[in-house]
C-alpha positions as semicolon CSV with decimal commas, in nm:
position;residue;x (nm);y (nm);z (nm)
1;M;11,177;9,553;9,944
2;S;11,333;9,641;10,267
3;L;11,648;9,767;10,091
4;V;11,436;10,048;9,937
5;G;11,202;10,104;10,240
6;A;10,897;9,954;10,076
7;K;10,622;9,751;10,252
8;P;10,484;9,473;10,042
9;C;10,120;9,390;9,990
10;W;10,119;9,028;9,872
11;M;9,839;8,908;9,647
12;E;9,753;8,569;9,508
13;F;9,865;8,649;9,152
14;T;10,192;8,543;8,995
15;D;10,406;8,673;8,715
16;S;10,243;8,549;8,385
17;Q;10,539;8,325;8,316
18;Y;10,467;8,122;8,632
19;G;10,095;8,081;8,613
20;E;9,767;8,194;8,461
21;T;9,723;8,569;8,406
22;P;9,437;8,699;8,609
23;H;9,141;8,849;8,432
24;L;9,144;9,237;8,434
25;S;8,818;9,254;8,632
26;L;8,951;9,014;8,902
27;L;9,264;9,214;8,935
28;V;9,065;9,548;8,956
29;E;8,837;9,393;9,221
30;R;9,133;9,276;9,430
31;L;9,321;9,608;9,399
32;L;9,003;9,790;9,501
33;E;8,985;9,586;9,822
34;V;9,358;9,671;9,901
35;M;9,294;10,037;9,825
36;R;9,009;10,042;10,063
37;D;9,221;9,872;10,334
38;I;9,521;10,099;10,309
39;S;9,360;10,424;10,188
40;P;9,667;10,559;10,001
41;L;9,693;10,916;9,894
42;T;9,927;10,840;9,609
43;V;9,951;10,543;9,379
44;V;10,254;10,484;9,157
45;I;10,200;10,248;8,860
46;P;10,418;10,132;8,567
47;A;10,364;10,285;8,225
48;G;10,311;9,932;8,101
49;L;10,543;9,983;7,805
50;F;10,631;9,619;7,699
51;H;10,591;9,347;7,965
52;S;10,240;9,201;7,965
53;D;10,220;9,204;8,352
54;H;10,321;9,574;8,363
55;G;10,054;9,650;8,099
56;L;9,790;9,461;8,296
57;A;9,882;9,652;8,622
58;H;9,872;9,975;8,429
59;T;9,523;9,913;8,282
60;A;9,388;9,792;8,617
61;A;9,515;10,098;8,792
62;L;9,365;10,334;8,537
63;Q;9,024;10,168;8,605
64;L;9,068;10,208;8,975
65;F;9,160;10,574;8,924
66;R;8,825;10,623;8,747
67;H;8,634;10,480;9,049
68;I;8,831;10,627;9,344
69;G;8,839;10,997;9,387
70;G;9,108;11,197;9,563
71;L;9,401;10,995;9,455
72;T;9,727;11,120;9,313
73;L;9,822;10,887;9,039
74;L;10,188;10,870;8,916
75;V;10,311;10,676;8,619
76;Y;10,677;10,573;8,597
77;E;10,858;10,466;8,287
78;D;10,946;10,094;8,300
79;A;11,320;10,056;8,329
80;L;11,482;9,886;8,029
81;Y;11,167;9,910;7,811
82;R;11,185;10,294;7,833
83;S;11,488;10,275;7,609
84;I;11,298;10,107;7,314
85;P;11,225;10,386;7,072
86;G;10,867;10,503;7,059
87;L;10,721;10,300;7,345
88;L;10,700;10,579;7,597
89;V;10,578;10,837;7,342
90;D;10,309;10,594;7,230
91;R;10,196;10,525;7,590
92;L;10,168;10,900;7,671
93;A;9,965;10,947;7,350
94;L;9,733;10,662;7,449
95;L;9,684;10,817;7,793
96;R;9,596;11,152;7,629
97;D;9,351;10,972;7,401
98;A;9,197;10,801;7,700
99;G;9,125;11,141;7,861
100;F;9,436;11,182;8,090
101;T;9,680;11,467;8,109
102;S;10,036;11,345;8,182
103;T;10,237;11,608;8,356
104;P;10,611;11,533;8,386
105;L;10,755;11,569;8,733
106;T;11,096;11,701;8,805
107;A;11,350;11,452;8,925
108;V;11,207;11,269;9,213
109;S;11,442;10,968;9,187
110;P;11,810;11,021;9,264
111;N;12,092;10,846;9,090
112;C;12,058;10,481;9,175
113;D;12,391;10,380;9,324
114;G;12,269;10,290;9,676
115;P;11,951;10,110;9,767
116;K;11,819;10,049;9,416
117;A;12,152;9,894;9,307
118;A;12,147;9,661;9,609
119;A;11,783;9,566;9,542
120;V;11,848;9,494;9,171
121;Q;12,120;9,253;9,276
122;C;11,845;9,050;9,462
123;Y;11,698;8,934;9,126
124;A;11,959;8,680;9,028
125;S;11,737;8,495;8,780
126;Q;11,651;8,822;8,606
127;I;12,017;8,932;8,590
128;R;12,123;8,612;8,422
129;S;11,855;8,656;8,150
130;L;11,935;9,024;8,104
131;E;12,300;8,965;8,066
132;T;12,220;8,730;7,780
133;V;11,975;8,944;7,586
134;W;12,051;9,306;7,688
135;P;12,429;9,360;7,729
136;D;12,398;9,719;7,851
137;W;12,110;9,650;8,095
138;R;12,303;9,774;8,404
139;T;12,356;10,123;8,262
140;E;12,000;10,149;8,162
141;V;11,833;10,011;8,479
142;M;12,046;10,232;8,705
143;Q;11,922;10,550;8,543
144;P;11,677;10,754;8,755
145;E;11,318;10,696;8,676
146;R;11,102;10,959;8,536
147;Y;10,747;11,011;8,653
148;W;10,433;11,171;8,522
149;R;10,134;11,277;8,725
150;L;9,810;11,178;8,564
151;T;9,492;11,390;8,593
152;R;9,165;11,362;8,407
153;S;9,170;11,602;8,111
154;T;8,922;11,886;8,131
155;V;8,991;12,036;7,782
156;A;8,808;11,890;7,494
157;I;9,034;11,830;7,188
């Protein structure tokens, strides 16, 4: 995280492959505590396109967004999974159906040759798996992320 200038906020939960997946309400409760402690202005969440943990984080964040006013909520497309046809389009449609407007942002992520490339190399166990099942993973993961700003829809469809 230091390679990309991020500050961690560690929680007691683990990736689903290492332990029990937390119940959504417990995750929302814990995230709400963290939000109250740090009072962020902007929260960036995964689109939750494929991986179950990303999907859980996505759903929990949407519930938080409904309870906490004044936040800017950004959704980023999950690297690798964003290249699976239809997943991103389906997620944006689900967000629309749930009452959110997703506004694409212009490029806010530069090409990823520097800090991101170094950070990706820290995940040796993930790299071994990816090289086996996703031969072109490096090209995909190093593409700049795209982001959408979520707002509550005001227009009835």
